[in-house]
Each structure stands twice: as structure tokens, then as C-alpha cells.
Amino acid sequence: MKDKKQTPINLPNGFLLGAATSSHQVEGNNTNNDWWHYEQQDRVPRSGRGPDHWHRYEEDYRLAKQIGLNAMRISIEWSRIEPREGKVDVAAIAHYKRELQYMKSQGLTRMVTLWHFTLPQWFAKQGGFAKRRNVKHFANYAKLIAQELGDEIDLWNTINEPEVYTYMSSLRGLWPPFRKNPLRGLWLFFNLAAAHRAAYQAIKTVLPHAQISIAKNNVYNEPFRSDSWLDRLAVNFTDWYGNYLFLNLVKNQLDFIGLNYYFYHSLTLGFAGLQQKNLDGPKSDMGWRTFPEGIYHLIMELHRRYNKPIYITENGIANARDDMRQDFIREHLEWCDKAIEEGADVKGYFYWSLIDNYEWADGYDRKFGLIEINYETQERTIRPSAEIFKQIKKSS
Ligand code: FCB
């Protein structure tokens, strides 16, 4: 890709160049959710005060503006809004209102996710999304946010990465509630689709013109041997259940598609079952293989299947040395640009993440941020790679 680096990236006018965060990963002290509960039992690393974004959001959004971003994707912490069943914390609502208004004052378009993996503890105790009867609680919460904060939200995501959550919580059992139970996983998967549909309707009753989607983690799967029907079968099957089944369950309740892109898998099917190959190549500190071209193929496929506007709701790299991040972003944007040239309606790109944060079961060691956090002093330092956004602005 060396020569490509000189090519200007021609993003359309009005394109959103932003970064994403989520409440539990950046706010600090979210004491009323299920993660916090298990953190105290040391089942997962403790999130503690973290980057203290709850108190420092003004500085963080000023920095976002300073590095050249014009949008942010954040999430609202349900357990702050409704710490006990049916009890709304008006101070928490007022806080988010101030935060969203501040974002606007910094020229940031606001995309808001209603649920990004953490459950109010009271909801988790009732079985969370694994129980169909609990879906109504999520719809009520969505309606409340639409009523109270709707004027300050430009774009909506109801839920984040339903199948990542299903896989990590109920198939691998690595995330709360640590249940390795495929049947539970199946319920969860379908109930999350029902939760999205119910929340979508609830928001629309208050705000008929709201633009609502989900953030969907799609994997770019390729056959290891392109001439092997077995490998192609592996790809088709994996694409079907991992990438498109959930989207097909909610496609009539999507005003746009939110795509989270992190993973590239080269698949083969044989006597040893389904396996991943081509594991060599550039990798992030998470050990995830990077493959910018994959974003292009996924966008084009989403465009063909659903023909809706697309936002890249997350794409990012854990890279403490900051020696891969700039090329990573540039190359992904170049492939987005190519997809736009070929007719896909890509309207924005949110880098994960604005600041270093709590990477779930991996804790604070993973450095995804455009801005480095010193957790002792709370000092924020812009990483050199963040310079990329100014370069793009000039060249577009
Ligand atoms: C995504 C999650 C996000 C973050 C990144 C690295 O799957 O949505 O919270 O952890 O991965």
C-alpha cells in the first residue's frame, strides 16, 4: 500500500469522521451494573475510576475537536439512568444532557448507543436479555431516553454487537454472567433482536424521524483455498450466521447499517473441522490480524443486501507503540473511499477509541486510544497517529 499513502482520500461532503467510546469503558465508577458486580469478585479486571470521563468529558471532547473530528459515538449507561427497577435518576439524565450539549458546542455530531454490554444489576438478576419477558424493560428505557434526551441525539444505536455479547457471555462464558450454555446463547441472540425491534418502535413513537440502527460486528471471511467447495461452504455458513442472520431479523427496523469491523478470517473445512488459516501477518496488541481490505468487501456486501446508508460505527487497533495506527486508519479509509466510489452510501467512520479505556476482560492494558491516558495523573496526551485526521481533512 506504500504508493497509496500519497493518494488523497476523497470523502464526501458532510462525511462524519469521529471516534467511539462506551460508558462502562470510559466513565469510571459505574457501580450499579453487572460488570461492576463481578469485578468486585475479581472474575474480570476492575474498572474503578478508569479515565474518569464522567468528570472529564469536556476536556476529552475539546481534544476530539482539536485533532480534527466532527463526530462522536458514545453510549448511555442504563444502570445510571435506572439504578433500581422503575426508579429514574434525574441527575444522571441531566448529566447526559449537559454532556450531549457540550459535544454539540464542540461541533461534534452525536451518535448514541443505548446498550453497550453492561446491564443494570437489577435487570441482570432477572436474567437480563436471556429472558424474553425482560425485553419490555429495555423498550421502556429506550422510550425514556427518547423523551428526555431525544433532542440531543443525532443518530441512534439501540444495541452493540449482539453476537459478540452472546458469544462471550453464553458460549465462551468469559463475560458476565459467565454461562457456557448454547441454549441460553440462542435465546439471547433472538431476544436481542426482539429488544432492538421493540426499542426501535418505542423511540419512533416519540421521535418519528429518528435515525436508528444497531452496531453490528461483521467478520470478513475468505476461503483459505479459493478453489475448494468445502472452504467456500465454511465461508458461506459462517457469513450467514455470524454476519447476516441477526441483520435479517431486524432489517425492517434499520434506518442505516452500523458496521463494526475488526476481524479477518481465512477459513478451511476438513477432517479437523472448521479452522482458521493465514494467521501470519500484521497483528494488533490484541493478537488480532489486521486486514484493511476486508472493510471494503463487507461494505459492498451490506450495500448489495440492504441498500441503506452505512456508518462504520467502530474500527480500531490496540497498539501501545502507536507505530501501526496511522496506516491502519488511512488504509481503512482508503478502502471506504473505494466503496463510496463504487456506489455504497458510507456516511461516516468512527475510530475505536477516542481515549485508552477498559477493554473488558483484558482490562486497561490494551491501548486503543487516539489519546493516551495516564491513569495515575489523568493526564491526556494526543498520540502522534491522531494527526491523520487533519491530513485527511486537508486532502478531501
Ligand atoms: C468491540 C466493542 C468495544 C471494544 C472493541 C475493541 O467489540 O464493541 O466495546 O471493546 O471491540
Tab-separated table of C-alpha atoms and ligand atoms in Angstrom:
chain	number	residue	atom	x	y	z
A	1	MET	CA	0.000	0.000	0.000
A	2	LYS	CA	3.073	2.314	0.075
A	3	ASP	CA	2.290	4.381	-3.020
A	4	LYS	CA	-1.378	4.614	-1.984
A	5	LYS	CA	-0.336	6.712	1.007
A	6	GLN	CA	0.112	9.697	-1.267
A	7	THR	CA	-3.399	9.350	-2.716
A	8	PRO	CA	-5.816	11.864	-1.252
A	9	ILE	CA	-8.822	10.278	0.358
A	10	ASN	CA	-11.912	11.842	-1.179
A	11	LEU	CA	-14.520	11.578	1.493
A	12	PRO	CA	-17.855	13.144	0.552
A	13	ASN	CA	-19.002	16.473	1.974
A	14	GLY	CA	-20.651	16.030	5.324
A	15	PHE	CA	-18.821	12.754	5.975
A	16	LEU	CA	-18.568	12.087	9.702
A	17	LEU	CA	-15.052	11.468	10.952
A	18	GLY	CA	-15.347	10.518	14.561
A	19	ALA	CA	-14.338	8.262	17.390
A	20	ALA	CA	-16.320	5.885	19.588
A	21	THR	CA	-16.403	5.100	23.304
A	22	SER	CA	-18.795	3.261	25.594
A	23	SER	CA	-19.977	4.219	29.062
A	24	HIS	CA	-18.509	1.435	31.161
A	25	GLN	CA	-15.221	1.536	29.303
A	26	VAL	CA	-14.509	5.211	29.928
A	27	GLU	CA	-16.751	6.818	32.546
A	28	GLY	CA	-15.426	5.170	35.685
A	29	ASN	CA	-17.352	4.065	38.774
A	30	ASN	CA	-20.380	2.540	37.093
A	31	THR	CA	-21.250	0.783	40.312
A	32	ASN	CA	-24.781	-0.370	39.503
A	33	ASN	CA	-24.148	-2.751	36.622
A	34	ASP	CA	-23.389	-6.466	36.309
A	35	TRP	CA	-19.760	-5.944	35.237
A	36	TRP	CA	-19.020	-3.927	38.353
A	37	HIS	CA	-20.637	-6.633	40.440
A	38	TYR	CA	-18.341	-9.345	39.025
A	39	GLU	CA	-15.336	-7.017	39.074
A	40	GLN	CA	-15.624	-6.849	42.868
A	41	GLN	CA	-15.370	-10.641	42.898
A	42	ASP	CA	-12.290	-10.449	40.635
A	43	ARG	CA	-13.945	-12.524	37.928
A	44	VAL	CA	-12.900	-9.766	35.499
A	45	PRO	CA	-10.434	-6.879	35.937
A	46	ARG	CA	-11.683	-3.931	37.973
A	47	SER	CA	-12.756	-0.862	36.027
A	48	GLY	CA	-12.547	1.518	39.014
A	49	ARG	CA	-12.200	5.178	38.180
A	50	GLY	CA	-10.574	4.428	34.802
A	51	PRO	CA	-10.103	7.504	32.601
A	52	ASP	CA	-12.799	9.298	34.630
A	53	HIS	CA	-14.558	10.514	31.516
A	54	TRP	CA	-17.694	11.107	33.601
A	55	HIS	CA	-15.943	14.121	35.132
A	56	ARG	CA	-13.583	14.933	32.293
A	57	TYR	CA	-15.774	14.744	29.203
A	58	GLU	CA	-15.287	18.430	28.426
A	59	GLU	CA	-11.538	18.011	28.082
A	60	ASP	CA	-11.999	14.828	26.045
A	61	TYR	CA	-14.384	16.439	23.553
A	62	ARG	CA	-12.187	19.527	23.256
A	63	LEU	CA	-9.355	17.187	22.316
A	64	ALA	CA	-11.616	15.363	19.854
A	65	LYS	CA	-12.295	18.648	18.143
A	66	GLN	CA	-8.634	19.630	18.298
A	67	ILE	CA	-7.499	16.514	16.449
A	68	GLY	CA	-9.993	17.205	13.678
A	69	LEU	CA	-13.003	15.031	14.485
A	70	ASN	CA	-16.530	16.201	13.735
A	71	ALA	CA	-18.495	13.374	15.388
A	72	MET	CA	-18.547	11.088	18.416
A	73	ARG	CA	-20.288	7.821	19.183
A	74	ILE	CA	-20.917	7.334	22.912
A	75	SER	CA	-23.179	5.098	24.956
A	76	ILE	CA	-25.576	5.899	27.744
A	77	GLU	CA	-25.239	3.792	30.851
A	78	TRP	CA	-28.652	2.274	31.555
A	79	SER	CA	-27.617	1.449	35.126
A	80	ARG	CA	-27.016	5.139	35.821
A	81	ILE	CA	-30.362	6.166	34.336
A	82	GLU	CA	-32.323	3.409	36.106
A	83	PRO	CA	-30.207	2.198	39.032
A	84	ARG	CA	-33.228	0.401	40.555
A	85	GLU	CA	-36.127	-1.042	38.617
A	86	GLY	CA	-38.519	1.761	37.686
A	87	LYS	CA	-36.514	4.417	39.616
A	88	VAL	CA	-35.171	7.056	37.255
A	89	ASP	CA	-32.158	9.085	38.332
A	90	VAL	CA	-32.949	12.582	37.106
A	91	ALA	CA	-29.433	13.789	37.933
A	92	ALA	CA	-27.970	11.174	35.565
A	93	ILE	CA	-30.303	12.317	32.799
A	94	ALA	CA	-29.307	15.919	33.418
A	95	HIS	CA	-25.657	14.899	33.261
A	96	TYR	CA	-26.037	13.236	29.858
A	97	LYS	CA	-27.982	16.228	28.602
A	98	ARG	CA	-25.107	18.542	29.551
A	99	GLU	CA	-22.616	16.138	28.024
A	100	LEU	CA	-24.512	15.895	24.729
A	101	GLN	CA	-24.978	19.658	24.590
A	102	TYR	CA	-21.290	20.134	25.200
A	103	MET	CA	-20.483	17.776	22.334
A	104	LYS	CA	-22.637	19.883	20.070
A	105	SER	CA	-20.875	23.040	21.198
A	106	GLN	CA	-17.627	21.437	20.020
A	107	GLY	CA	-19.086	20.769	16.562
A	108	LEU	CA	-19.492	17.051	17.183
A	109	THR	CA	-22.408	15.127	15.642
A	110	ARG	CA	-23.719	12.746	18.295
A	111	MET	CA	-24.365	9.071	17.742
A	112	VAL	CA	-25.699	7.397	20.871
A	113	THR	CA	-25.842	3.705	21.756
A	114	LEU	CA	-28.424	2.697	24.342
A	115	TRP	CA	-26.820	-0.553	25.409
A	116	HIS	CA	-23.141	-1.448	25.135
A	117	PHE	CA	-22.758	-4.755	27.035
A	118	THR	CA	-23.427	-3.666	30.647
A	119	LEU	CA	-26.740	-4.419	32.347
A	120	PRO	CA	-28.267	-2.727	35.374
A	121	GLN	CA	-27.725	-5.202	38.179
A	122	TRP	CA	-31.496	-5.466	38.871
A	123	PHE	CA	-32.070	-6.407	35.207
A	124	ALA	CA	-29.194	-8.897	35.195
A	125	LYS	CA	-30.639	-10.559	38.308
A	126	GLN	CA	-33.899	-11.133	36.463
A	127	GLY	CA	-31.998	-12.958	33.712
A	128	GLY	CA	-31.153	-9.973	31.518
A	129	PHE	CA	-31.778	-10.395	27.808
A	130	ALA	CA	-31.825	-14.170	28.129
A	131	LYS	CA	-35.478	-13.852	29.212
A	132	ARG	CA	-37.957	-12.717	26.577
A	133	ARG	CA	-40.229	-11.124	29.168
A	134	ASN	CA	-37.429	-8.685	30.078
A	135	VAL	CA	-37.322	-7.100	26.633
A	136	LYS	CA	-40.053	-4.667	27.676
A	137	HIS	CA	-37.734	-3.086	30.257
A	138	PHE	CA	-35.291	-2.182	27.514
A	139	ALA	CA	-38.068	-0.700	25.367
A	140	ASN	CA	-39.230	1.415	28.330
A	141	TYR	CA	-35.696	2.673	28.853
A	142	ALA	CA	-35.370	3.485	25.127
A	143	LYS	CA	-38.616	5.461	25.255
A	144	LEU	CA	-37.460	7.356	28.328
A	145	ILE	CA	-34.225	8.364	26.595
A	146	ALA	CA	-36.155	9.426	23.503
A	147	GLN	CA	-38.396	11.633	25.667
A	148	GLU	CA	-35.688	13.074	27.872
A	149	LEU	CA	-32.660	13.293	25.583
A	150	GLY	CA	-34.069	12.874	22.074
A	151	ASP	CA	-33.395	16.496	21.112
A	152	GLU	CA	-29.704	15.989	21.786
A	153	ILE	CA	-29.221	12.761	19.826
A	154	ASP	CA	-28.453	12.889	16.109
A	155	LEU	CA	-28.115	9.173	15.343
A	156	TRP	CA	-29.184	6.158	17.361
A	157	ASN	CA	-27.844	2.674	18.007
A	158	THR	CA	-30.066	0.552	20.193
A	159	ILE	CA	-27.611	-2.270	20.879
A	160	ASN	CA	-23.942	-3.028	20.296
A	161	GLU	CA	-22.599	-6.248	18.761
A	162	PRO	CA	-25.331	-8.712	19.766
A	163	GLU	CA	-23.441	-11.794	18.630
A	164	VAL	CA	-20.137	-10.789	20.265
A	165	TYR	CA	-22.055	-10.408	23.512
A	166	THR	CA	-23.838	-13.731	23.017
A	167	TYR	CA	-20.591	-15.500	22.196
A	168	MET	CA	-18.557	-14.040	25.061
A	169	SER	CA	-21.219	-14.273	27.773
A	170	SER	CA	-23.009	-17.500	26.944
A	171	LEU	CA	-20.906	-19.600	24.543
A	172	ARG	CA	-17.371	-18.956	25.787
A	173	GLY	CA	-18.520	-17.944	29.267
A	174	LEU	CA	-15.772	-15.291	29.592
A	175	TRP	CA	-18.048	-12.315	30.278
A	176	PRO	CA	-20.845	-11.862	32.823
A	177	PRO	CA	-22.801	-13.894	33.683
A	178	PHE	CA	-20.113	-16.486	32.738
A	179	ARG	CA	-22.549	-19.091	31.465
A	180	LYS	CA	-21.400	-21.679	28.945
A	181	ASN	CA	-24.799	-22.653	27.686
A	182	PRO	CA	-25.560	-22.751	23.958
A	183	LEU	CA	-29.296	-22.827	24.567
A	184	ARG	CA	-29.032	-19.650	26.620
A	185	GLY	CA	-26.964	-18.203	23.785
A	186	LEU	CA	-29.698	-18.998	21.307
A	187	TRP	CA	-32.384	-17.287	23.407
A	188	LEU	CA	-30.130	-14.329	23.969
A	189	PHE	CA	-29.492	-13.932	20.258
A	190	PHE	CA	-33.171	-13.918	19.315
A	191	ASN	CA	-34.175	-11.836	22.332
A	192	LEU	CA	-31.613	-9.177	21.435
A	193	ALA	CA	-33.235	-8.960	18.005
A	194	ALA	CA	-36.622	-8.577	19.720
A	195	ALA	CA	-35.097	-5.963	22.033
A	196	HIS	CA	-33.872	-3.946	19.075
A	197	ARG	CA	-37.252	-4.113	17.337
A	198	ALA	CA	-39.111	-3.091	20.499
A	199	ALA	CA	-36.705	-0.232	21.239
A	200	TYR	CA	-36.929	0.938	17.628
A	201	GLN	CA	-40.732	1.163	17.857
A	202	ALA	CA	-40.551	2.839	21.263
A	203	ILE	CA	-38.180	5.549	20.014
A	204	LYS	CA	-40.233	6.108	16.858
A	205	THR	CA	-43.429	6.705	18.823
A	206	VAL	CA	-41.685	9.690	20.412
A	207	LEU	CA	-39.431	10.710	17.505
A	208	PRO	CA	-40.855	9.526	14.176
A	209	HIS	CA	-37.845	10.815	12.236
A	210	ALA	CA	-35.103	9.392	14.449
A	211	GLN	CA	-32.389	7.539	12.511
A	212	ILE	CA	-31.898	4.241	14.300
A	213	SER	CA	-29.698	1.189	13.815
A	214	ILE	CA	-27.520	-1.277	15.688
A	215	ALA	CA	-23.730	-1.610	15.722
A	216	LYS	CA	-23.053	-4.939	14.054
A	217	ASN	CA	-19.676	-6.649	14.238
A	218	ASN	CA	-19.119	-8.354	10.876
A	219	VAL	CA	-16.101	-10.531	10.117
A	220	TYR	CA	-14.514	-10.638	6.694
A	221	ASN	CA	-14.324	-14.375	5.935
A	222	GLU	CA	-12.366	-15.722	2.978
A	223	PRO	CA	-11.902	-19.297	1.807
A	224	PHE	CA	-8.317	-20.417	2.531
A	225	ARG	CA	-8.336	-22.382	-0.740
A	226	SER	CA	-10.459	-20.406	-3.170
A	227	ASP	CA	-10.979	-23.438	-5.415
A	228	SER	CA	-12.240	-25.632	-2.570
A	229	TRP	CA	-16.010	-26.025	-2.287
A	230	LEU	CA	-15.545	-27.104	1.324
A	231	ASP	CA	-13.752	-23.881	2.219
A	232	ARG	CA	-16.366	-21.867	0.362
A	233	LEU	CA	-19.066	-23.716	2.254
A	234	ALA	CA	-17.309	-22.813	5.503
A	235	VAL	CA	-17.322	-19.150	4.475
A	236	ASN	CA	-20.945	-19.136	3.338
A	237	PHE	CA	-22.115	-20.775	6.535
A	238	THR	CA	-20.043	-18.515	8.782
A	239	ASP	CA	-21.175	-15.408	6.889
A	240	TRP	CA	-24.777	-16.493	7.180
A	241	TYR	CA	-24.943	-17.000	10.911
A	242	GLY	CA	-22.229	-14.576	12.014
A	243	ASN	CA	-22.792	-11.635	9.705
A	244	TYR	CA	-26.292	-11.672	8.266
A	245	LEU	CA	-28.700	-13.724	10.368
A	246	PHE	CA	-29.098	-11.037	13.012
A	247	LEU	CA	-29.331	-8.257	10.441
A	248	ASN	CA	-32.028	-10.190	8.608
A	249	LEU	CA	-34.037	-10.441	11.831
A	250	VAL	CA	-34.061	-6.665	12.246
A	251	LYS	CA	-33.687	-5.336	8.697
A	252	ASN	CA	-37.143	-3.732	8.652
A	253	GLN	CA	-36.190	-1.737	11.736
A	254	LEU	CA	-32.906	-0.296	10.487
A	255	ASP	CA	-32.672	3.232	9.088
A	256	PHE	CA	-28.994	2.699	8.377
A	257	ILE	CA	-26.414	-0.023	8.972
A	258	GLY	CA	-23.775	0.377	11.683
A	259	LEU	CA	-20.720	-1.753	10.916
A	260	ASN	CA	-18.002	-2.595	13.451
A	261	TYR	CA	-15.012	-4.075	11.655
A	262	TYR	CA	-12.099	-5.768	13.415
A	263	PHE	CA	-11.732	-9.310	12.137
A	264	TYR	CA	-10.451	-11.131	9.088
A	265	HIS	CA	-10.645	-14.925	8.970
A	266	SER	CA	-9.297	-17.252	6.327
A	267	LEU	CA	-11.338	-20.438	6.752
A	268	THR	CA	-10.866	-24.050	5.802
A	269	LEU	CA	-13.084	-27.063	6.376
A	270	GLY	CA	-11.661	-30.571	6.519
A	271	PHE	CA	-11.207	-33.623	8.709
A	272	ALA	CA	-10.103	-31.361	11.557
A	273	GLY	CA	-13.366	-29.411	11.282
A	274	LEU	CA	-13.552	-25.673	10.716
A	275	GLN	CA	-10.163	-24.000	11.072
A	276	GLN	CA	-8.603	-20.596	10.635
A	277	LYS	CA	-5.528	-20.280	8.410
A	278	ASN	CA	-3.270	-17.437	7.246
A	279	LEU	CA	-2.619	-16.495	10.813
A	280	ASP	CA	0.682	-14.814	9.904
A	281	GLY	CA	0.616	-11.131	9.069
A	282	PRO	CA	0.361	-7.805	10.881
A	283	LYS	CA	-1.351	-8.073	14.254
A	284	SER	CA	-2.558	-5.675	16.896
A	285	ASP	CA	-1.620	-5.952	20.572
A	286	MET	CA	-4.822	-7.983	20.948
A	287	GLY	CA	-3.312	-10.536	18.557
A	288	TRP	CA	-5.995	-9.660	16.004
A	289	ARG	CA	-4.818	-9.877	12.401
A	290	THR	CA	-5.323	-6.557	10.586
A	291	PHE	CA	-6.707	-6.597	7.057
A	292	PRO	CA	-7.961	-3.191	5.832
A	293	GLU	CA	-9.264	-4.511	2.512
A	294	GLY	CA	-11.882	-6.524	4.398
A	295	ILE	CA	-13.836	-3.391	5.251
A	296	TYR	CA	-14.392	-2.752	1.558
A	297	HIS	CA	-15.814	-6.219	0.883
A	298	LEU	CA	-18.080	-6.052	3.928
A	299	ILE	CA	-19.398	-2.613	2.962
A	300	MET	CA	-20.115	-3.718	-0.605
A	301	GLU	CA	-21.942	-6.810	0.618
A	302	LEU	CA	-24.052	-4.772	3.064
A	303	HIS	CA	-24.794	-2.310	0.278
A	304	ARG	CA	-25.911	-5.112	-2.072
A	305	ARG	CA	-28.021	-6.848	0.554
A	306	TYR	CA	-29.747	-3.934	2.277
A	307	ASN	CA	-29.146	-0.823	0.159
A	308	LYS	CA	-29.131	1.533	3.162
A	309	PRO	CA	-26.734	4.222	4.365
A	310	ILE	CA	-23.770	2.752	6.227
A	311	TYR	CA	-21.762	4.135	9.121
A	312	ILE	CA	-18.585	2.462	10.302
A	313	THR	CA	-19.556	2.534	13.962
A	314	GLU	CA	-16.217	1.034	15.093
A	315	ASN	CA	-12.843	0.190	13.617
A	316	GLY	CA	-9.658	0.402	15.610
A	317	ILE	CA	-6.420	-1.099	16.790
A	318	ALA	CA	-4.779	-1.797	20.137
A	319	ASN	CA	-1.261	-0.503	19.521
A	320	ALA	CA	0.632	0.782	22.558
A	321	ARG	CA	3.683	1.748	20.457
A	322	ASP	CA	1.470	3.756	18.114
A	323	ASP	CA	3.517	2.570	15.147
A	324	MET	CA	0.652	0.931	13.228
A	325	ARG	CA	-2.344	3.129	13.995
A	326	GLN	CA	-1.893	5.860	11.427
A	327	ASP	CA	-1.509	3.496	8.462
A	328	PHE	CA	-4.307	1.362	9.871
A	329	ILE	CA	-6.753	4.282	9.814
A	330	ARG	CA	-5.558	5.620	6.485
A	331	GLU	CA	-5.831	2.264	4.755
A	332	HIS	CA	-9.295	1.535	6.139
A	333	LEU	CA	-10.471	4.952	4.984
A	334	GLU	CA	-8.972	4.371	1.540
A	335	TRP	CA	-10.999	1.198	1.239
A	336	CYS	CA	-14.126	3.045	2.448
A	337	ASP	CA	-13.430	5.643	-0.216
A	338	LYS	CA	-13.261	2.939	-2.879
A	339	ALA	CA	-16.601	1.533	-1.695
A	340	ILE	CA	-18.127	5.017	-1.905
A	341	GLU	CA	-16.790	5.446	-5.443
A	342	GLU	CA	-18.478	2.179	-6.332
A	343	GLY	CA	-21.846	3.338	-5.059
A	344	ALA	CA	-22.034	2.441	-1.375
A	345	ASP	CA	-23.565	5.203	0.744
A	346	VAL	CA	-20.951	5.308	3.509
A	347	LYS	CA	-21.699	8.356	5.623
A	348	GLY	CA	-19.190	8.180	8.453
A	349	TYR	CA	-16.315	6.435	10.202
A	350	PHE	CA	-15.856	6.187	13.974
A	351	TYR	CA	-12.426	5.095	15.143
A	352	TRP	CA	-12.346	2.915	18.270
A	353	SER	CA	-11.460	4.637	20.514
A	354	LEU	CA	-11.073	8.307	21.379
A	355	ILE	CA	-9.176	7.536	24.599
A	356	ASP	CA	-7.488	4.497	26.144
A	357	ASN	CA	-10.059	2.546	28.115
A	358	TYR	CA	-11.259	-0.590	29.879
A	359	GLU	CA	-11.059	-3.381	27.330
A	360	TRP	CA	-13.478	-5.749	29.095
A	361	ALA	CA	-11.816	-8.981	30.228
A	362	ASP	CA	-8.444	-7.553	29.086
A	363	GLY	CA	-8.665	-4.605	31.474
A	364	TYR	CA	-6.654	-1.427	30.992
A	365	ASP	CA	-3.574	-2.922	29.313
A	366	ARG	CA	-4.854	-2.569	25.781
A	367	LYS	CA	-4.253	0.817	24.210
A	368	PHE	CA	-6.827	1.636	21.548
A	369	GLY	CA	-6.860	5.401	22.115
A	370	LEU	CA	-6.093	8.265	19.782
A	371	ILE	CA	-5.422	9.891	23.113
A	372	GLU	CA	-3.245	8.234	25.726
A	373	ILE	CA	-4.421	8.194	29.314
A	374	ASN	CA	-2.131	8.273	32.302
A	375	TYR	CA	-4.377	6.533	34.830
A	376	GLU	CA	-2.390	7.866	37.786
A	377	THR	CA	-2.489	11.539	36.913
A	378	GLN	CA	-5.454	11.506	34.472
A	379	GLU	CA	-3.256	13.375	32.037
A	380	ARG	CA	-4.356	13.153	28.408
A	381	THR	CA	-1.717	13.064	25.635
A	382	ILE	CA	-2.602	13.066	21.956
A	383	ARG	CA	-0.813	10.204	20.189
A	384	PRO	CA	1.129	11.174	17.038
A	385	SER	CA	-1.093	8.924	14.890
A	386	ALA	CA	-4.093	11.185	15.589
A	387	GLU	CA	-2.505	13.668	13.172
A	388	ILE	CA	-4.084	11.576	10.377
A	389	PHE	CA	-7.476	13.271	10.703
A	390	LYS	CA	-6.059	16.705	9.919
A	391	GLN	CA	-4.252	15.310	6.894
A	392	ILE	CA	-7.483	13.801	5.607
A	393	LYS	CA	-9.409	16.987	6.134
A	394	LYS	CA	-6.849	18.883	4.065
A	395	SER	CA	-6.830	16.376	1.282
A	396	SER	CA	-10.582	15.987	0.917
B	1	FCB	C1	-15.725	-4.102	20.188
B	1	FCB	C2	-16.541	-3.499	21.306
B	1	FCB	C3	-15.866	-2.362	22.010
B	1	FCB	C4	-14.375	-2.551	22.139
B	1	FCB	C5	-13.756	-3.002	20.847
B	1	FCB	C6	-12.270	-3.212	20.913
B	1	FCB	O1	-16.101	-5.430	20.021
B	1	FCB	O2	-17.775	-3.017	20.812
B	1	FCB	O3	-16.510	-2.193	23.234
B	1	FCB	O4	-14.118	-3.384	23.191
B	1	FCB	O5	-14.351	-4.171	20.418
